[in-house]
Tab-separated table of C-alpha atoms in Angstrom:
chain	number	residue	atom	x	y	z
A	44	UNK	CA	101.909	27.226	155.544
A	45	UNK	CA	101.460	29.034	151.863
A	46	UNK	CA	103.475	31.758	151.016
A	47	UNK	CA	100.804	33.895	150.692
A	48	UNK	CA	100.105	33.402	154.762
A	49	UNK	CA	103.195	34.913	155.753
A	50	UNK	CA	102.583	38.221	153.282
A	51	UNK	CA	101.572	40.099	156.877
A	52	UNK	CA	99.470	43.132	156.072
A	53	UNK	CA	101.749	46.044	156.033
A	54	UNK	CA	101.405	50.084	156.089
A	55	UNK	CA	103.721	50.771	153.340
A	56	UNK	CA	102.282	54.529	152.990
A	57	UNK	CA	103.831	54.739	156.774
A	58	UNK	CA	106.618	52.599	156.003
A	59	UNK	CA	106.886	50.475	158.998
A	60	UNK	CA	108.380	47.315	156.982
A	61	UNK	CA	108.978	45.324	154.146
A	62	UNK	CA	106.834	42.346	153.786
A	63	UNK	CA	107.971	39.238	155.679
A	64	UNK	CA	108.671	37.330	152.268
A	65	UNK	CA	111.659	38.367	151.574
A	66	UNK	CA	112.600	37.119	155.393
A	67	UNK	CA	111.430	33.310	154.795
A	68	UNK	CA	108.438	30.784	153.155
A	69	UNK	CA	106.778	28.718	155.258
A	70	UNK	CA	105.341	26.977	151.839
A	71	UNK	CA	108.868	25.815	150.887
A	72	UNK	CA	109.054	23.557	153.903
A	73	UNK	CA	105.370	22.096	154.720
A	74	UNK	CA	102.149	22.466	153.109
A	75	UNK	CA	99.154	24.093	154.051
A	76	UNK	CA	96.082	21.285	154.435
A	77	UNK	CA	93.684	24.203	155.943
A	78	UNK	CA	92.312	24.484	159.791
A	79	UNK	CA	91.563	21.257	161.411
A	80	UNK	CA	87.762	21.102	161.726
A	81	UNK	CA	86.170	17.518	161.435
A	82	UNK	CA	84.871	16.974	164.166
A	83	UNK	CA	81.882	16.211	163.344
A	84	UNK	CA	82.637	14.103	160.104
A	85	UNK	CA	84.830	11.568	162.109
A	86	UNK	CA	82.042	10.827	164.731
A	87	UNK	CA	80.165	10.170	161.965
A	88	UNK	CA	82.229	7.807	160.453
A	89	UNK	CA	82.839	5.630	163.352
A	90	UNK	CA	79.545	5.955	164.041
A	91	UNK	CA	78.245	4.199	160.503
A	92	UNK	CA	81.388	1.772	160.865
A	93	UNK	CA	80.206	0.224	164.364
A	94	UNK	CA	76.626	0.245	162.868
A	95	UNK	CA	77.535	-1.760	160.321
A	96	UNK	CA	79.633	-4.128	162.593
A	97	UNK	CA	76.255	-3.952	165.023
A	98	UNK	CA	74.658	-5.332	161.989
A	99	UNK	CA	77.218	-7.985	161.098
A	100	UNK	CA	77.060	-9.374	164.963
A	101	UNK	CA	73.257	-9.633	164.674
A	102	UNK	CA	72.409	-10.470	161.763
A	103	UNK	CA	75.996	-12.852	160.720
A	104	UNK	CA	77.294	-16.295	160.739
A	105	UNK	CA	77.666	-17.019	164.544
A	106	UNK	CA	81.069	-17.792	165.808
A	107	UNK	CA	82.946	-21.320	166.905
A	108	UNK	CA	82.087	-20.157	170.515
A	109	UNK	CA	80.050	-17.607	172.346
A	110	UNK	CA	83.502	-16.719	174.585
A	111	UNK	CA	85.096	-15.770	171.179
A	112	UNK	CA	81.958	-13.672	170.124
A	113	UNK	CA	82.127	-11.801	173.501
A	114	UNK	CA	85.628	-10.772	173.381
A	115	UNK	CA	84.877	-10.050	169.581
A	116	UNK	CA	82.346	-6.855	170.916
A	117	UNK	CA	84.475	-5.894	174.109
A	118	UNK	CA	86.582	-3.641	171.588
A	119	UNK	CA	83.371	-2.119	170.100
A	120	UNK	CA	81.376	-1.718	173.009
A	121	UNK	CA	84.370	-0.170	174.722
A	122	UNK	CA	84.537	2.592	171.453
A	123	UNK	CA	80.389	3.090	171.921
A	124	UNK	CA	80.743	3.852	175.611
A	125	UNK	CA	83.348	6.648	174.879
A	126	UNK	CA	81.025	7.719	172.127
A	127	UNK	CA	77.964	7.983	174.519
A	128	UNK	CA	80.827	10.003	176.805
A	129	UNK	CA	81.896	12.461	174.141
A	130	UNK	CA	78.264	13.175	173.684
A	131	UNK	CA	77.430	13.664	176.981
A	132	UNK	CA	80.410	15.831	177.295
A	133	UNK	CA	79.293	18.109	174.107
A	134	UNK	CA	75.547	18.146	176.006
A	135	UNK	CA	77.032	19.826	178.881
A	136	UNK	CA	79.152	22.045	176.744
A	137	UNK	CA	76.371	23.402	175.139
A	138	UNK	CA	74.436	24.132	178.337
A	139	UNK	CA	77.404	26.371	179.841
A	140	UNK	CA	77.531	28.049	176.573
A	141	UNK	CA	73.533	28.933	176.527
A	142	UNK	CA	74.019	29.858	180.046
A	143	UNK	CA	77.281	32.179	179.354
A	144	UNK	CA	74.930	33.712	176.429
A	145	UNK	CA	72.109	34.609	179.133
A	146	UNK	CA	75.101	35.947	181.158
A	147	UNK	CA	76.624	37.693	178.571
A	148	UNK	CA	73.397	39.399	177.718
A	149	UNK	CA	72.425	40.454	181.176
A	150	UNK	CA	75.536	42.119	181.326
A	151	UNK	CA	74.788	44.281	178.037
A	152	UNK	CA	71.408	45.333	179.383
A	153	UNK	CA	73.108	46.670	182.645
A	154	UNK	CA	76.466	48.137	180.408
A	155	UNK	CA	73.577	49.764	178.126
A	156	UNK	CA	71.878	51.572	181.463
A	157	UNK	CA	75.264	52.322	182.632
A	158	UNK	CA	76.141	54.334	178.964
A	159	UNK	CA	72.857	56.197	179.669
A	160	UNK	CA	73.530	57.056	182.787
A	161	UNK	CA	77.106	58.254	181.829
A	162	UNK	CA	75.202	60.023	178.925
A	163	UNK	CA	73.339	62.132	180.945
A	164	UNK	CA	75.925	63.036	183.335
A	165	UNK	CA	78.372	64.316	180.865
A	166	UNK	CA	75.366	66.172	179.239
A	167	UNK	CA	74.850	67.634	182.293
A	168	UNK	CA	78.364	68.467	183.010
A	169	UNK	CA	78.479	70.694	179.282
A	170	UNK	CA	75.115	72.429	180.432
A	171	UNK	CA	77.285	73.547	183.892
A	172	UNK	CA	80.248	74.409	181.878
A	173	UNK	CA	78.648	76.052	178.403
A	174	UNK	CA	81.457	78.674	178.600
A	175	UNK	CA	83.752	76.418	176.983
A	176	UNK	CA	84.800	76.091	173.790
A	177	UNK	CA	82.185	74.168	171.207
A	178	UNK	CA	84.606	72.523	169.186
A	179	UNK	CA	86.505	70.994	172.693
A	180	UNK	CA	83.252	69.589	173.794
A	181	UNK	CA	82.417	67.985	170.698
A	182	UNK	CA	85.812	66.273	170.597
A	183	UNK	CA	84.985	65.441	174.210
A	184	UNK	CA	81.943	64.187	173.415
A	185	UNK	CA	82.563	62.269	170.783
A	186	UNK	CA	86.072	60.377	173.001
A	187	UNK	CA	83.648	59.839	176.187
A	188	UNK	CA	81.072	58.208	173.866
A	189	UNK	CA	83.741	55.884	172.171
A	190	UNK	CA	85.165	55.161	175.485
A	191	UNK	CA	81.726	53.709	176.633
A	192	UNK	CA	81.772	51.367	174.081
A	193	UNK	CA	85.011	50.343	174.543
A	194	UNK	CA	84.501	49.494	177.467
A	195	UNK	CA	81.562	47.039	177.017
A	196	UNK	CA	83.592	45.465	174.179
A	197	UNK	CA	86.058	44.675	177.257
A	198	UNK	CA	83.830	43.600	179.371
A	199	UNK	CA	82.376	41.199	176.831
A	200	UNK	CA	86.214	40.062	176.034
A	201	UNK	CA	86.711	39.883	179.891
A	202	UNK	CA	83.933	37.797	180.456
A	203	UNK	CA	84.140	35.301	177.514
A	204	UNK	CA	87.830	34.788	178.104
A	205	UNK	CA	86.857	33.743	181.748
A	206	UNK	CA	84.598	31.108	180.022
A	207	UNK	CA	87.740	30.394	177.474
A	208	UNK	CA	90.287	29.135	180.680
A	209	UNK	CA	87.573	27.387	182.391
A	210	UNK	CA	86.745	25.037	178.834
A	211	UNK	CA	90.462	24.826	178.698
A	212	UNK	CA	90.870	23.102	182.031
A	213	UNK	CA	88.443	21.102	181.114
A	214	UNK	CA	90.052	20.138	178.075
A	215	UNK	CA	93.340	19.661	179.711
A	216	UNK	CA	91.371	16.958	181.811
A	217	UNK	CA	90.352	15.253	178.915
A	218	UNK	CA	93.616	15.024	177.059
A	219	UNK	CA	95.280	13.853	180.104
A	220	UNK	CA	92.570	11.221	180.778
A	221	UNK	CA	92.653	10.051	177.462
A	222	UNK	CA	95.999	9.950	176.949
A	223	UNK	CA	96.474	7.384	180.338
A	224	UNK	CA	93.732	4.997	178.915
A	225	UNK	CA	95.609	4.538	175.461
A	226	UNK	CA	92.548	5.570	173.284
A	227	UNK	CA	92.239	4.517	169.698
A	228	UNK	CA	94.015	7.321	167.578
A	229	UNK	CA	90.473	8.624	165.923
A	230	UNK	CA	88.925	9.762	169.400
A	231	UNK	CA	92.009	11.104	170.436
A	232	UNK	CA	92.368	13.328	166.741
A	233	UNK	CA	89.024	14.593	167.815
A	234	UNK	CA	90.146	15.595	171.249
A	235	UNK	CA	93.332	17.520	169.337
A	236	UNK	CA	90.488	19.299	167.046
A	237	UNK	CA	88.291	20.480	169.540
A	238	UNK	CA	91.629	22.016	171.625
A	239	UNK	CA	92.935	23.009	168.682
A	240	UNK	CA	89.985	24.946	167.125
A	241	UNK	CA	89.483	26.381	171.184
A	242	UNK	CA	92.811	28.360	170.531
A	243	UNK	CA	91.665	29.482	166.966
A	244	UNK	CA	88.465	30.726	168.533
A	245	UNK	CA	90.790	32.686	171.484
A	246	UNK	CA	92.438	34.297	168.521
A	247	UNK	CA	89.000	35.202	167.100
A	248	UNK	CA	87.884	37.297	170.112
A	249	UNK	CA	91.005	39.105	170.285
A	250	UNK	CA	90.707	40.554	167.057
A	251	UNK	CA	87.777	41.866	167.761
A	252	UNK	CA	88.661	43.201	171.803
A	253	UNK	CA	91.595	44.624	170.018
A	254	UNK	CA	89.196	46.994	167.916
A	255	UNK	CA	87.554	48.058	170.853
A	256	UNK	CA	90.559	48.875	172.673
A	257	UNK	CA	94.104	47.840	171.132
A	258	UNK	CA	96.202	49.261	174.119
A	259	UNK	CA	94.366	46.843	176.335
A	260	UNK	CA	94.881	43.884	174.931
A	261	UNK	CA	98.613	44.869	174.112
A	262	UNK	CA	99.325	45.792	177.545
A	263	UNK	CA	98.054	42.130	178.257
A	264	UNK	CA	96.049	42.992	181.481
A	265	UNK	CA	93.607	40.216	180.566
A	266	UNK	CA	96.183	37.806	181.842
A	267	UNK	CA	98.322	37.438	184.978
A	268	UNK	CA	101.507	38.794	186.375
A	269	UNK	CA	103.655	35.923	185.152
A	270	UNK	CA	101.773	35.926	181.530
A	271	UNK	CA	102.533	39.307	180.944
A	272	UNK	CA	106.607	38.594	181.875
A	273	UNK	CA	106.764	36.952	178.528
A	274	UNK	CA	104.179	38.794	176.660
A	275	UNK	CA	105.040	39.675	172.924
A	276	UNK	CA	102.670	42.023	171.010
A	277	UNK	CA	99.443	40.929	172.891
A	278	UNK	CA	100.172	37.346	173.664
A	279	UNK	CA	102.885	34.182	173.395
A	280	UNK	CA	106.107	34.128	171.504
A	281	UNK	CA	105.854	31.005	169.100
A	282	UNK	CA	109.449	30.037	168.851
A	283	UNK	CA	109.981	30.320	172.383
A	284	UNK	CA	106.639	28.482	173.069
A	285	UNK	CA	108.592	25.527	170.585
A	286	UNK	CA	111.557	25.509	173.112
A	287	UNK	CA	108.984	24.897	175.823
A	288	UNK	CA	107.594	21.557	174.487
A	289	UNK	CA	110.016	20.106	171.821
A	290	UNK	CA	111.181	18.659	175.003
A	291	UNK	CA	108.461	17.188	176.226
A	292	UNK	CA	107.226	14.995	172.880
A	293	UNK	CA	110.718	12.912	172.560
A	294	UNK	CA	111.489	10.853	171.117
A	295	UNK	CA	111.321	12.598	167.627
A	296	UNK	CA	111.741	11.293	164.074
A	297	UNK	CA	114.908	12.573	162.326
A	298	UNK	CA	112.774	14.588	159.457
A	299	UNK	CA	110.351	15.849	162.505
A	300	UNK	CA	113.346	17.316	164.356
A	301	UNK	CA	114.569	19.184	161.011
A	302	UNK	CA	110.860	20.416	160.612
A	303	UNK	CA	110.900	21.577	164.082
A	304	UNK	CA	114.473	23.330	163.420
A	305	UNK	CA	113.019	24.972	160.153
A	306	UNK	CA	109.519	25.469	162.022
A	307	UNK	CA	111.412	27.852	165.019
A	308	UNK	CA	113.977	29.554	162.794
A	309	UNK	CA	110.549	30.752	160.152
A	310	UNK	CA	108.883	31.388	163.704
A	311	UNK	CA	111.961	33.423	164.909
A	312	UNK	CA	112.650	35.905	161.410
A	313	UNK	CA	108.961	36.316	161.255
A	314	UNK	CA	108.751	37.764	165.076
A	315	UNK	CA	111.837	39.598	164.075
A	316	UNK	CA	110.236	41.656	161.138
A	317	UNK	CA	107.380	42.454	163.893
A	318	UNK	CA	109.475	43.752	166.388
A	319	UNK	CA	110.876	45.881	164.120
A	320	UNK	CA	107.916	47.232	162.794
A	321	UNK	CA	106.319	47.432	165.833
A	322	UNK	CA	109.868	49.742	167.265
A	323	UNK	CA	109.158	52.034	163.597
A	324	UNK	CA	105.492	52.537	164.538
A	325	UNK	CA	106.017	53.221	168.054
A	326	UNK	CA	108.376	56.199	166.738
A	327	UNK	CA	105.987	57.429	164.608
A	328	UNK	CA	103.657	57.803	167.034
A	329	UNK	CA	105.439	59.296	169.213
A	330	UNK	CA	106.344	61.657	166.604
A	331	UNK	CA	102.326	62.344	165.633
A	332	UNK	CA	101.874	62.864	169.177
A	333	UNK	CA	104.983	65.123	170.122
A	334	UNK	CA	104.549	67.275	166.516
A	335	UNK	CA	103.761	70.887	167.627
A	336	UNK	CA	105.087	73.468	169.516
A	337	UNK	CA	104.563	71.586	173.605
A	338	UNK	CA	103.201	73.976	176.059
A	339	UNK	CA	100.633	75.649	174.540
A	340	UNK	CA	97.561	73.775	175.300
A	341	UNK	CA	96.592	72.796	172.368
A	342	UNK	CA	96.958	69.285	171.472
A	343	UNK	CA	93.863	68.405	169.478
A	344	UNK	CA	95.056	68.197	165.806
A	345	UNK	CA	97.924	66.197	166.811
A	346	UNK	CA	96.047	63.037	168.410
A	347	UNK	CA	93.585	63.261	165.627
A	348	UNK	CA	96.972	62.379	163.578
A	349	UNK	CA	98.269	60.194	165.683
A	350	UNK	CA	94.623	58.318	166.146
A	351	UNK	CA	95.000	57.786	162.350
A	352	UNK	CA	97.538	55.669	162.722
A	353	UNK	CA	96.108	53.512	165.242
A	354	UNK	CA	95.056	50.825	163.154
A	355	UNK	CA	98.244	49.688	162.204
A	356	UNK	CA	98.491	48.544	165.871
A	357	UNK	CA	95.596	46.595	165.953
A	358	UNK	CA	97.348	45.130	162.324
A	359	UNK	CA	100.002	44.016	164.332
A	360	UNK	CA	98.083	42.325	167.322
A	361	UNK	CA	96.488	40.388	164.294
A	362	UNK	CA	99.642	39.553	162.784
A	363	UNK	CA	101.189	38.423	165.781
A	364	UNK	CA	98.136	36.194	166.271
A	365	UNK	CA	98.612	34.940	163.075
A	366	UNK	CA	101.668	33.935	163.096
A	367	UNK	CA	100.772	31.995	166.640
A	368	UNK	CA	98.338	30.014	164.879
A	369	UNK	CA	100.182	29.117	161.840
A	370	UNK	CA	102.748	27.761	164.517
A	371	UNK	CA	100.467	25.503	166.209
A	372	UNK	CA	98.957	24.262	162.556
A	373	UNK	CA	102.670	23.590	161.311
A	374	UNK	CA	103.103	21.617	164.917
A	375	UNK	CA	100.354	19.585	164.651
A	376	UNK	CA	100.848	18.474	160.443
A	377	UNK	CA	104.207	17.797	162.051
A	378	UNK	CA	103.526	15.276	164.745
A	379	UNK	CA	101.348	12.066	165.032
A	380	UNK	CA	97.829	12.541	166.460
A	381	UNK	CA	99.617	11.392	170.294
A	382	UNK	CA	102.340	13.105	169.654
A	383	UNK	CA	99.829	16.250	169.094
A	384	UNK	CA	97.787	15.459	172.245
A	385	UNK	CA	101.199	15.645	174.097
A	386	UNK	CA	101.979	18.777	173.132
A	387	UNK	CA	98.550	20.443	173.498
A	388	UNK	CA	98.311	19.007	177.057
A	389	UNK	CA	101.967	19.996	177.803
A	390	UNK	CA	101.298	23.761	176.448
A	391	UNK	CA	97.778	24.273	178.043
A	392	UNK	CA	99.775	22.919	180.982
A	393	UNK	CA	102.531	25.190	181.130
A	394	UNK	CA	99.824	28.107	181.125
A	395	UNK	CA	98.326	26.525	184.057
A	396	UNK	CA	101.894	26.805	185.497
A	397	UNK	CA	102.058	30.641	185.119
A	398	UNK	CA	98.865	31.452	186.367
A	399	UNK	CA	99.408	29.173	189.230
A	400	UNK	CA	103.033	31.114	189.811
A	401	UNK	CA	100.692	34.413	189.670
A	402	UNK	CA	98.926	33.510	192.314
A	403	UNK	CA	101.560	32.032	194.746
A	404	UNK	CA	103.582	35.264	194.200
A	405	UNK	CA	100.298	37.449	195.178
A	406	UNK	CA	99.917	35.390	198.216
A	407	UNK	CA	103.439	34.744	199.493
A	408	UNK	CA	104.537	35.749	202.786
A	409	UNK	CA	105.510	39.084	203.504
A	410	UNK	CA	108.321	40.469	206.023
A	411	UNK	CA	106.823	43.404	207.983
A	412	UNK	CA	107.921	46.586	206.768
């Protein structure tokens, strides 16, 4: 990772923290060869190079015997049928996206009634109460009409990250199908991709859920009970996400253990320099919301204050996200393409794992009261 990735965006008018440079530099240690996203461009390529060997067979000098020219194509016919697979695979990926879509905008039709409905009722509820003050119910107004759309923007979030776990069962599947019938290295770098680029596109809709409504996502309520015991500023700690699965892709090269070593301690002093700004901003607004003499009713000018400083929270969630996918970039320049696939299998795993503990400690048995 560049230095100039782990410059997090900072509110030095408020004063939170000093800029996570002078902590550490990724750059120094490993360098930055952008988001994996080719896909595409290596189906391609295998797809030309078994054309041309299609050609070769067909159209070449035939072999001493027709046993040798049979065993010749097992290899390739064995790489086209996994082809044909991966495309049938993408087919049916694209129908449960189209169909999420129709879902997705069947439920903005019925959010969009619902704000109407809510719109008249609170404009009926100032008609009944026009003896209070203008300027309250303007302010009033304006937060229940913000607080709509909040709301669908959760929804949405709610609903697409449903979609999100189900694709990355699936992909856990695939990774641990592929990885018992010893594929060839460039079909398995295009399973690491696509899981790879699935985790870049969960950090995607966060960003924007966490516009809609930043205490949400911190608070985590989008996941289960066990996911939010280790929650850390709206999702997964890196470095103790590293601890998790360095054990689980030995054995290790000597220079991939040191990278690893560097890899958690960057990991560690950049969570560090969050926490602590996160601790600064909390106090300030705490401060924004406590300023004022308390008591007196009126409490107006100091959340308008306070709301001001808001969007150094969502910062952080965005930060913090950040810094989660730098770590899994870093992991997977680190490691061979298996080694890779182990680890993405192990970690979508291990979140399998706490759901699953979620849902055994909702059910367990109770003693009567």
């Amino acid at each position: 990772m560049n230095s100039s990735s782990t410059h997090f965006v900072t509110s030095r008018r408020m004063g939170i923290y000093e800029p996570l440079h002078q902590i550490s530099t990724w750059g120094e240690s490993f360098k930055t060869n952008g988001c994996p996203n080719t896909s595409a461009s290596t189906i391609a390529e295998l797809e030309a190079k078994l054309d041309n060997q299609s050609e070769d067979t067909s159209h070449g000098t035939p072999g001493p015997s027709d046993k040798y020219d049979q065993e010749a194509t097992k290899p390739v016919d064995k790489v086209q049928r996994r082809l044909a697979q991966n495309r049938e695979a993408a087919r049916k990926s694209r129908l449960r996206k189209k169909a999420y879509v129709q879902e997705l905008e069947s439920s903005r039709v019925k959010l969009m009634q619902l704000e109407q409905e809510l719109e008249r009722a609170r404009q009926q509820g100032l008609y009944i109460g026009g003896g209070l003050d203008a300027g309250h119910l303007g302010f009033s107004g304006a937060v229940n009409s913000a607080h709509t759309k909040n709301s669908a923007g959760i929804a949405a979030f709610e609903m697409e990250y449903g979609h999100w776990v189900e694709e990355q069962s699936s992909q856990i599947c695939e990774l641990r199908t592929a990885l018992h019938a010893h594929i060839s290295d460039v079909e398995l770098r295009i399973l690491v991709e696509t899981a790879m680029n699935h985790y870049f596109n969960l950090f995607r809709m966060k960003a924007n859920a966490a516009k809609a409504d930043v205490f949400y996502m911190m608070s985590g309520m989008w996941k289960t009970s066990a996911e939010r015991f280790f929650l850390w500023i709206g999702g997964f700690r890196p470095s103790e996400l590293l601890k998790v699965l360095v054990p689980q892709l030995d054995p290790l090269t000597d220079q991939q253990i040191l990278d690893v070593c560097n890899l958690r301690q960057s990991c560690q002093q950049a969570e560090d320099a969050l926490t602590q700004g996160m601790e600064k901003l909390q106090q300030i607004l705490a401060e924004a919301v406590a300023a004022g003499q308390l008591g007196e009713g009126s409490y107006i000018p100091q959340l308008a204050t306070a709301l001001e400083k808001l969007e150094a929270v969502v910062s952080f969630v965005n930060q913090a996200d950040h810094l989660r996918q730098e770590t899994l970039q870093q992991m997977v320049r680190i490691l061979t393409v298996r080694q890779a696939a182990r680890g993405l299998l192990a970690l979508g795993e291990y979140f399998q794992r706490l759901r699953a503990l979620s849902s055994l400690w909702a059910t367990r048995p109770r003693e009567p009261a």
